[in-house]
């Protein structure tokens, strides 16, 4: 692409769209053109706040020839259909997690992006943190020796009001799942990014404390292709909740990540880099869904902007974005059938 500026539009003017709008505004080679939302008041006030166009419909937004890229910030059940509409209009796509909520949708999104030769970046902002990249590097370099266990704990608190207010939250059709498909997907993505492919899952899910269709609690046992075993504990129903904790343990060392802070680094022959000592924050979204800054979205959208300008694949593309969804869908299948599911 022989262009110096990438022009963005946003679909959906709710909570997360502000992170996208502010991130785009911070990127030198990016320009924020406009927004749309099914709710007229929402699109108008958001457009006014950022001084951009308010398109009346999704079709009007994706038809704008000036626009290069669309950020999809709607309820999760609309991600795939809107991504396909954007791709068919020849627009590149930044889609919030999860990229899609069924296997069929994943395939349709992959096909649409390939057919129209458009790029997709699937939001998983934590991957851009130094804490995650240093942990991955230590594992990839073999610094922890043979990896034995990966232990992921996500004990969150979301009130009944949180589910009731959103309307779409906690429904199969629009959320695609609960504690794992909505909140837990961040931790599951980091876990599989560091550990590599999952071979099989055995799981239980329950709806224990909230009046919702989907699970508010899940436990899964995993087998990774590298031979290690893993455990995922995810819930949105414990008060007051605690920071997401991922522990990667090998026969020569172990690392613990609490949110985006490394709280344990016991690695034979490799010190924790100076700039990570006492850095990062172990407070997170476990009891406040908006308690995170825009730095991750800035890095992800900077990567997408650069990918479009230089013609390369984005760092977290559709092939990466589908992996945590496939693990979560396998967990749901195992919980439903009572059988171990192979991926
Ligand atoms: N990356 C993160 O850390 C993070 C954090 C929060 C939410 N999310 C994801 O972002 C997405 C949105 O979450 P949210 O909390 O902002 O939801 P929200 O309910 O606050 O906002 C969704 C907006 O989409 C609009 N909308 C609904 N249908 C539409 C349509 N057909 N066309 C245009 N607009 C439509 C709604 O009117 C609403 O304004 C979810 O998929 C969620 O998983 C990601």
CSV table of C-alpha atoms and ligand atoms in Angstrom, one decimal:
chain,number,residue,atom,x,y,z
A,1,UNK,CA,0.0,0.0,0.0
A,2,UNK,CA,1.6,3.2,-1.1
A,3,UNK,CA,0.0,5.4,1.6
A,4,UNK,CA,1.3,7.3,4.6
A,5,UNK,CA,-1.9,7.6,6.6
A,6,UNK,CA,-4.4,4.9,7.5
A,7,UNK,CA,-8.0,6.1,7.9
A,8,UNK,CA,-10.2,4.4,10.5
A,9,UNK,CA,-13.9,4.2,11.2
A,10,UNK,CA,-15.5,2.6,14.3
A,11,UNK,CA,-18.6,0.4,14.4
A,12,UNK,CA,-20.3,0.5,17.9
A,13,UNK,CA,-20.0,3.4,20.3
A,14,UNK,CA,-20.1,1.7,23.7
A,15,UNK,CA,-17.5,1.1,26.4
A,16,UNK,CA,-14.5,-0.2,24.4
A,17,UNK,CA,-14.9,2.2,21.4
A,18,UNK,CA,-13.3,5.0,23.5
A,19,UNK,CA,-10.1,2.9,23.7
A,20,UNK,CA,-10.0,2.6,19.9
A,21,UNK,CA,-10.8,6.3,19.3
A,22,UNK,CA,-8.1,7.5,21.8
A,23,UNK,CA,-5.6,5.0,20.5
A,24,UNK,CA,-6.1,6.1,16.8
A,25,UNK,CA,-5.7,9.7,17.9
A,26,UNK,CA,-2.3,8.9,19.4
A,27,UNK,CA,-0.9,7.3,16.3
A,28,UNK,CA,1.0,9.5,13.9
A,29,UNK,CA,0.1,7.7,10.7
A,30,UNK,CA,-3.6,7.1,11.6
A,31,UNK,CA,-6.6,9.3,11.2
A,32,UNK,CA,-10.0,8.8,12.8
A,33,UNK,CA,-12.7,9.5,10.2
A,34,UNK,CA,-16.1,8.5,11.7
A,35,UNK,CA,-18.3,6.2,13.6
A,36,UNK,CA,-21.7,4.4,13.4
A,37,UNK,CA,-24.0,2.8,16.0
A,38,UNK,CA,-27.5,1.5,15.8
A,39,UNK,CA,-28.4,4.0,18.5
A,40,UNK,CA,-28.6,7.4,16.9
A,41,UNK,CA,-27.8,9.3,20.2
A,42,UNK,CA,-24.8,7.1,20.8
A,43,UNK,CA,-23.2,7.7,17.3
A,44,UNK,CA,-24.0,11.4,17.4
A,45,UNK,CA,-22.5,12.1,20.8
A,46,UNK,CA,-19.5,9.9,20.1
A,47,UNK,CA,-18.9,11.7,16.8
A,48,UNK,CA,-19.2,15.1,18.4
A,49,UNK,CA,-16.8,14.1,21.2
A,50,UNK,CA,-14.1,13.2,18.7
A,51,UNK,CA,-15.0,15.7,16.0
A,52,UNK,CA,-15.6,13.0,13.4
A,53,UNK,CA,-18.4,12.0,11.0
A,54,UNK,CA,-21.5,10.0,12.3
A,55,UNK,CA,-22.6,7.6,9.6
A,56,UNK,CA,-26.3,6.6,9.8
A,57,UNK,CA,-25.6,2.9,9.0
A,58,UNK,CA,-22.9,0.3,8.8
A,59,UNK,CA,-23.4,0.2,5.0
A,60,UNK,CA,-22.8,4.0,4.8
A,61,UNK,CA,-19.6,3.7,6.8
A,62,UNK,CA,-18.1,0.7,4.9
A,63,UNK,CA,-19.1,2.4,1.6
A,64,UNK,CA,-17.0,5.5,2.3
A,65,UNK,CA,-14.1,5.3,-0.3
A,66,UNK,CA,-11.9,7.4,2.0
A,67,UNK,CA,-11.9,4.8,4.8
A,68,UNK,CA,-9.2,2.1,4.9
A,69,UNK,CA,-10.0,0.3,8.1
A,70,UNK,CA,-12.9,-0.5,10.3
A,71,UNK,CA,-12.7,-1.2,14.1
A,72,UNK,CA,-15.5,-3.5,15.2
A,73,UNK,CA,-16.6,-2.7,18.8
A,74,UNK,CA,-20.1,-4.2,18.9
A,75,UNK,CA,-21.4,-7.1,21.0
A,76,UNK,CA,-19.3,-10.2,20.2
A,77,UNK,CA,-22.1,-12.0,18.3
A,78,UNK,CA,-21.9,-9.3,15.6
A,79,UNK,CA,-18.1,-9.4,15.1
A,80,UNK,CA,-18.1,-12.1,12.4
A,81,UNK,CA,-21.1,-10.8,10.3
A,82,UNK,CA,-19.7,-7.2,10.5
A,83,UNK,CA,-16.2,-8.3,9.7
A,84,UNK,CA,-17.5,-10.1,6.6
A,85,UNK,CA,-19.4,-7.0,5.5
A,86,UNK,CA,-16.3,-4.8,6.0
A,87,UNK,CA,-14.1,-7.3,4.1
A,88,UNK,CA,-16.7,-7.5,1.2
A,89,UNK,CA,-16.4,-3.7,1.0
A,90,UNK,CA,-12.6,-4.0,0.7
A,91,UNK,CA,-11.9,-2.6,4.2
A,92,UNK,CA,-9.2,-3.8,6.5
A,93,UNK,CA,-10.5,-4.9,9.9
A,94,UNK,CA,-9.6,-4.4,13.6
A,95,UNK,CA,-12.0,-6.6,15.6
A,96,UNK,CA,-12.4,-6.8,19.3
A,97,UNK,CA,-12.1,-10.1,21.0
A,98,UNK,CA,-13.5,-12.7,20.3
A,99,UNK,CA,-13.0,-12.5,16.5
A,100,UNK,CA,-16.1,-14.8,16.1
A,101,UNK,CA,-18.1,-17.1,18.4
A,102,UNK,CA,-18.5,-20.3,16.3
A,103,UNK,CA,-16.3,-22.5,14.1
A,104,UNK,CA,-18.5,-21.7,11.1
A,105,UNK,CA,-18.1,-18.0,11.7
A,106,UNK,CA,-14.3,-18.4,12.0
A,107,UNK,CA,-14.2,-20.1,8.7
A,108,UNK,CA,-16.4,-17.5,7.0
A,109,UNK,CA,-14.3,-14.7,8.3
A,110,UNK,CA,-11.0,-16.3,7.2
A,111,UNK,CA,-12.6,-16.9,3.7
A,112,UNK,CA,-13.9,-13.3,3.4
A,113,UNK,CA,-10.5,-11.8,4.3
A,114,UNK,CA,-8.7,-14.1,1.9
A,115,UNK,CA,-11.1,-13.5,-0.9
A,116,UNK,CA,-11.0,-9.7,-0.6
A,117,UNK,CA,-7.3,-9.7,0.3
A,118,UNK,CA,-7.8,-7.5,3.4
A,119,UNK,CA,-5.9,-7.6,6.7
A,120,UNK,CA,-7.4,-8.4,10.1
A,121,UNK,CA,-6.0,-7.5,13.5
A,122,UNK,CA,-7.8,-9.3,16.4
A,123,UNK,CA,-7.5,-7.4,19.7
A,124,UNK,CA,-5.5,-9.1,22.4
A,125,UNK,CA,-3.7,-6.1,23.8
A,126,UNK,CA,-1.9,-7.9,26.6
A,127,UNK,CA,0.3,-9.7,24.1
A,128,UNK,CA,2.1,-6.4,23.5
A,129,UNK,CA,3.3,-6.0,27.1
A,130,UNK,CA,7.0,-6.6,27.9
A,131,UNK,CA,6.0,-8.9,30.7
A,132,UNK,CA,4.3,-11.3,28.3
A,133,UNK,CA,7.0,-11.0,25.6
A,134,UNK,CA,9.9,-11.7,28.1
A,135,UNK,CA,8.0,-14.7,29.5
A,136,UNK,CA,7.4,-16.1,26.0
A,137,UNK,CA,11.1,-15.5,25.1
A,138,UNK,CA,12.3,-17.4,28.2
A,139,UNK,CA,10.0,-20.3,27.4
A,140,UNK,CA,10.9,-20.3,23.7
A,141,UNK,CA,14.7,-20.1,24.5
A,142,UNK,CA,14.3,-23.2,26.8
A,143,UNK,CA,15.4,-21.1,29.9
A,144,UNK,CA,12.7,-22.8,32.0
A,145,UNK,CA,13.9,-26.2,30.8
A,146,UNK,CA,11.2,-28.7,30.0
A,147,UNK,CA,7.8,-27.0,30.5
A,148,UNK,CA,5.7,-29.1,32.9
A,149,UNK,CA,2.7,-27.1,34.0
A,150,UNK,CA,0.8,-23.9,32.9
A,151,UNK,CA,-1.7,-22.7,35.6
A,152,UNK,CA,-4.2,-20.0,34.7
A,153,UNK,CA,-6.5,-18.5,37.4
A,154,UNK,CA,-9.1,-15.8,36.5
A,155,UNK,CA,-11.3,-15.2,39.5
A,156,UNK,CA,-13.4,-12.2,38.5
A,157,UNK,CA,-16.4,-10.4,39.9
A,158,UNK,CA,-19.2,-9.2,37.7
A,159,UNK,CA,-22.5,-8.3,39.3
A,160,UNK,CA,-25.9,-9.4,38.2
A,161,UNK,CA,-26.5,-5.7,37.2
A,162,UNK,CA,-23.5,-5.8,34.9
A,163,UNK,CA,-25.2,-8.6,33.0
A,164,UNK,CA,-28.6,-7.1,33.1
A,165,UNK,CA,-27.5,-3.6,32.0
A,166,UNK,CA,-25.7,-4.8,28.8
A,167,UNK,CA,-28.6,-6.8,27.5
A,168,UNK,CA,-26.3,-8.8,25.2
A,169,UNK,CA,-23.9,-9.9,28.0
A,170,UNK,CA,-24.3,-13.4,29.3
A,171,UNK,CA,-26.2,-14.6,26.2
A,172,UNK,CA,-25.1,-17.4,23.8
A,173,UNK,CA,-26.2,-15.5,20.8
A,174,UNK,CA,-24.4,-12.2,21.4
A,175,UNK,CA,-21.7,-13.0,24.0
A,176,UNK,CA,-20.9,-16.5,22.7
A,177,UNK,CA,-20.2,-17.7,26.2
A,178,UNK,CA,-19.5,-16.3,29.6
A,179,UNK,CA,-16.6,-16.3,32.0
A,180,UNK,CA,-14.3,-17.8,29.4
A,181,UNK,CA,-15.5,-16.4,26.0
A,182,UNK,CA,-15.9,-12.8,27.4
A,183,UNK,CA,-13.5,-12.2,30.3
A,184,UNK,CA,-11.2,-15.3,30.2
A,185,UNK,CA,-10.2,-15.1,26.6
A,186,UNK,CA,-7.4,-12.6,27.4
A,187,UNK,CA,-5.7,-15.1,29.8
A,188,UNK,CA,-6.4,-18.1,27.5
A,189,UNK,CA,-4.8,-16.2,24.6
A,190,UNK,CA,-1.7,-15.4,26.6
A,191,UNK,CA,-1.4,-18.9,27.9
A,192,UNK,CA,-1.6,-20.5,24.4
A,193,UNK,CA,0.7,-17.8,23.0
A,194,UNK,CA,3.4,-18.7,25.5
A,195,UNK,CA,2.8,-22.4,25.7
A,196,UNK,CA,2.0,-23.3,22.1
A,197,UNK,CA,-0.9,-25.4,20.7
A,198,UNK,CA,-3.3,-27.2,23.0
A,199,UNK,CA,-3.8,-30.9,22.1
A,200,UNK,CA,-6.9,-31.7,24.3
A,201,UNK,CA,-9.2,-30.4,26.9
A,202,UNK,CA,-11.5,-31.9,29.6
A,203,UNK,CA,-13.7,-29.4,31.3
A,204,UNK,CA,-16.6,-28.6,33.6
A,205,UNK,CA,-18.7,-25.4,33.3
A,206,UNK,CA,-21.4,-24.2,35.6
A,207,UNK,CA,-23.8,-21.3,36.1
A,208,UNK,CA,-23.6,-20.9,39.8
A,209,UNK,CA,-24.3,-17.4,41.0
A,210,UNK,CA,-25.7,-15.3,38.1
A,211,UNK,CA,-29.0,-15.5,36.2
A,212,UNK,CA,-27.4,-15.8,32.8
A,213,UNK,CA,-27.6,-18.4,29.9
A,214,UNK,CA,-23.9,-19.0,29.8
A,215,UNK,CA,-21.3,-20.2,32.3
A,216,UNK,CA,-20.2,-18.0,35.2
A,217,UNK,CA,-17.6,-20.6,36.3
A,218,UNK,CA,-15.4,-23.0,34.4
A,219,UNK,CA,-12.5,-25.4,35.1
A,220,UNK,CA,-10.5,-27.1,32.4
A,221,UNK,CA,-7.6,-29.5,32.3
A,222,UNK,CA,-5.4,-29.2,29.2
A,223,UNK,CA,-2.7,-31.2,27.5
A,224,UNK,CA,-0.4,-29.2,25.3
A,225,UNK,CA,1.3,-30.4,22.2
A,226,UNK,CA,4.7,-29.9,23.9
A,227,UNK,CA,3.7,-32.5,26.5
A,228,UNK,CA,3.0,-30.1,29.4
A,229,UNK,CA,-0.3,-30.2,31.3
A,230,UNK,CA,-2.4,-27.1,32.1
A,231,UNK,CA,-5.2,-25.9,34.2
A,232,UNK,CA,-7.7,-23.1,33.6
A,233,UNK,CA,-9.9,-21.7,36.4
A,234,UNK,CA,-12.3,-19.0,35.2
A,235,UNK,CA,-15.2,-17.4,37.0
A,236,UNK,CA,-17.1,-14.0,37.1
A,237,UNK,CA,-18.9,-14.8,40.3
A,238,UNK,CA,-16.5,-14.5,43.2
A,239,UNK,CA,-16.3,-11.4,45.4
A,240,UNK,CA,-14.2,-9.4,45.4
A,241,UNK,CA,-12.2,-11.2,42.7
A,242,UNK,CA,-8.4,-11.3,42.3
A,243,UNK,CA,-5.9,-10.5,39.7
A,244,UNK,CA,-5.5,-12.8,36.7
A,245,UNK,CA,-2.5,-15.1,37.5
A,246,UNK,CA,-0.6,-17.2,35.0
A,247,UNK,CA,2.1,-19.5,36.3
A,248,UNK,CA,4.4,-21.2,33.8
A,249,UNK,CA,6.6,-23.9,35.4
A,250,UNK,CA,9.4,-25.9,34.0
A,251,UNK,CA,12.0,-28.3,35.4
A,252,UNK,CA,14.6,-25.5,35.6
A,253,UNK,CA,12.5,-22.5,36.5
A,254,UNK,CA,9.1,-20.8,36.8
A,255,UNK,CA,7.6,-17.4,36.0
A,256,UNK,CA,4.4,-15.9,37.4
A,257,UNK,CA,2.5,-13.1,35.7
A,258,UNK,CA,-0.2,-11.3,37.7
A,259,UNK,CA,-2.1,-9.2,35.2
A,260,UNK,CA,0.8,-7.5,33.4
A,261,UNK,CA,3.3,-7.7,36.2
A,262,UNK,CA,6.0,-10.4,36.7
A,263,UNK,CA,5.6,-11.3,40.4
A,264,UNK,CA,7.9,-14.4,40.3
A,265,UNK,CA,10.9,-15.0,38.1
A,266,UNK,CA,13.0,-18.0,39.2
A,267,UNK,CA,15.0,-18.8,36.1
A,268,UNK,CA,18.3,-20.5,36.3
A,269,UNK,CA,21.0,-18.4,34.7
A,270,UNK,CA,18.7,-15.6,33.5
A,271,UNK,CA,17.8,-12.5,35.5
A,272,UNK,CA,14.6,-10.6,35.1
A,273,UNK,CA,15.4,-7.7,32.8
A,274,UNK,CA,16.1,-4.5,34.9
A,275,UNK,CA,13.2,-2.6,33.3
A,276,UNK,CA,10.7,-5.2,34.4
A,277,UNK,CA,11.7,-5.2,38.0
A,278,UNK,CA,8.8,-3.9,40.1
A,279,UNK,CA,7.2,-2.7,36.8
A,280,UNK,CA,3.7,-3.3,35.5
A,281,UNK,CA,0.5,-3.4,37.4
A,282,UNK,CA,-1.0,-6.4,39.1
A,283,UNK,CA,-4.4,-4.7,39.4
A,284,UNK,CA,-6.7,-5.3,36.5
A,285,UNK,CA,-10.2,-5.9,35.3
A,286,UNK,CA,-11.1,-8.6,37.8
A,287,UNK,CA,-13.7,-6.4,39.5
A,288,UNK,CA,-13.9,-3.4,37.1
A,289,UNK,CA,-14.2,-4.1,33.4
A,290,UNK,CA,-12.8,-0.6,32.5
A,291,UNK,CA,-9.8,-0.7,34.8
A,292,UNK,CA,-7.0,-0.7,32.1
A,293,UNK,CA,-5.2,2.0,30.2
A,294,UNK,CA,-5.1,2.5,26.4
A,295,UNK,CA,-1.4,1.5,26.0
A,296,UNK,CA,-2.2,-2.0,24.7
A,297,UNK,CA,-4.7,-0.7,22.2
A,298,UNK,CA,-2.2,2.0,21.1
A,299,UNK,CA,0.4,-0.7,20.4
A,300,UNK,CA,-2.0,-3.0,18.7
A,301,UNK,CA,-3.4,-0.2,16.4
A,302,UNK,CA,0.1,1.1,15.8
A,303,UNK,CA,1.1,-2.5,14.6
A,304,UNK,CA,-2.0,-2.6,12.4
A,305,UNK,CA,-1.3,0.8,10.9
A,306,UNK,CA,2.3,-0.2,10.1
A,307,UNK,CA,1.1,-3.6,8.7
A,308,UNK,CA,-1.2,-1.8,6.3
A,309,UNK,CA,1.4,0.8,5.2
A,310,UNK,CA,4.2,-1.8,4.8
A,311,UNK,CA,2.0,-4.6,3.4
A,312,UNK,CA,2.9,-7.2,6.0
A,313,UNK,CA,0.6,-9.3,8.2
A,314,UNK,CA,-0.5,-7.7,11.5
A,315,UNK,CA,1.2,-9.2,14.6
A,316,UNK,CA,-2.1,-10.7,15.9
A,317,UNK,CA,-4.0,-11.6,12.7
A,318,UNK,CA,-7.1,-13.8,12.1
A,319,UNK,CA,-5.0,-17.0,12.3
A,320,UNK,CA,-3.9,-16.0,15.8
A,321,UNK,CA,-7.3,-14.6,16.8
A,322,UNK,CA,-9.0,-17.9,16.1
A,323,UNK,CA,-6.9,-20.0,18.5
A,324,UNK,CA,-8.3,-18.9,21.9
A,325,UNK,CA,-11.8,-19.1,20.5
A,326,UNK,CA,-11.2,-22.7,19.4
A,327,UNK,CA,-9.8,-23.6,22.8
A,328,UNK,CA,-12.9,-22.1,24.5
A,329,UNK,CA,-15.3,-23.8,22.1
A,330,UNK,CA,-13.5,-27.2,22.8
A,331,UNK,CA,-13.9,-26.5,26.6
A,332,UNK,CA,-17.7,-25.9,26.1
A,333,UNK,CA,-18.0,-29.1,24.0
A,334,UNK,CA,-16.2,-31.1,26.7
A,335,UNK,CA,-18.3,-29.6,29.5
A,336,UNK,CA,-21.4,-30.5,27.5
A,337,UNK,CA,-20.5,-34.0,26.4
A,338,UNK,CA,-18.4,-35.0,29.4
A,339,UNK,CA,-15.7,-36.2,27.1
A,340,UNK,CA,-12.1,-35.1,26.4
A,341,UNK,CA,-12.1,-33.0,23.2
A,342,UNK,CA,-9.1,-33.1,20.9
A,343,UNK,CA,-8.2,-29.9,19.1
B,1,LIG,N1,-10.1,-5.8,24.6
B,1,LIG,C1,-10.7,-5.6,25.7
B,1,LIG,O1,-10.1,-5.5,26.8
B,1,LIG,C2,-12.2,-5.4,25.8
B,1,LIG,C3,-12.8,-4.7,26.8
B,1,LIG,C4,-14.2,-4.6,26.8
B,1,LIG,C5,-15.0,-5.1,25.8
B,1,LIG,N2,-14.3,-5.7,24.7
B,1,LIG,C6,-15.1,-6.3,23.6
B,1,LIG,O2,-15.7,-5.2,22.9
B,1,LIG,C7,-17.0,-5.5,22.4
B,1,LIG,C8,-17.9,-4.5,22.9
B,1,LIG,O3,-18.0,-4.4,24.3
B,1,LIG,P1,-18.5,-3.1,25.0
B,1,LIG,O4,-18.3,-3.4,26.5
B,1,LIG,O5,-17.9,-1.9,24.4
B,1,LIG,O6,-20.1,-3.2,24.7
B,1,LIG,P2,-21.2,-2.0,24.8
B,1,LIG,O7,-22.5,-2.7,24.9
B,1,LIG,O8,-20.8,-1.0,25.8
B,1,LIG,O9,-21.1,-1.4,23.3
B,1,LIG,C9,-21.5,-2.0,22.1
B,1,LIG,C10,-22.1,-0.9,21.2
B,1,LIG,O10,-22.4,-1.5,19.9
B,1,LIG,C11,-23.6,-0.9,19.5
B,1,LIG,N3,-24.2,-1.8,18.5
B,1,LIG,C12,-25.0,-2.9,18.7
B,1,LIG,N4,-25.3,-3.5,17.6
B,1,LIG,C13,-24.8,-2.7,16.6
B,1,LIG,C14,-24.9,-2.8,15.1
B,1,LIG,N5,-25.6,-3.8,14.5
B,1,LIG,N6,-24.3,-1.8,14.4
B,1,LIG,C15,-23.6,-0.8,15.1
B,1,LIG,N7,-23.5,-0.7,16.4
B,1,LIG,C16,-24.1,-1.6,17.2
B,1,LIG,C17,-24.4,-0.7,20.7
B,1,LIG,O11,-25.5,0.2,20.5
B,1,LIG,C18,-23.4,-0.2,21.7
B,1,LIG,O12,-23.3,1.2,21.7
B,1,LIG,C19,-17.3,-6.9,23.0
B,1,LIG,O13,-17.1,-7.9,22.0
B,1,LIG,C20,-16.3,-7.1,24.1
B,1,LIG,O14,-15.9,-8.5,24.2
B,1,LIG,C21,-13.0,-5.9,24.7
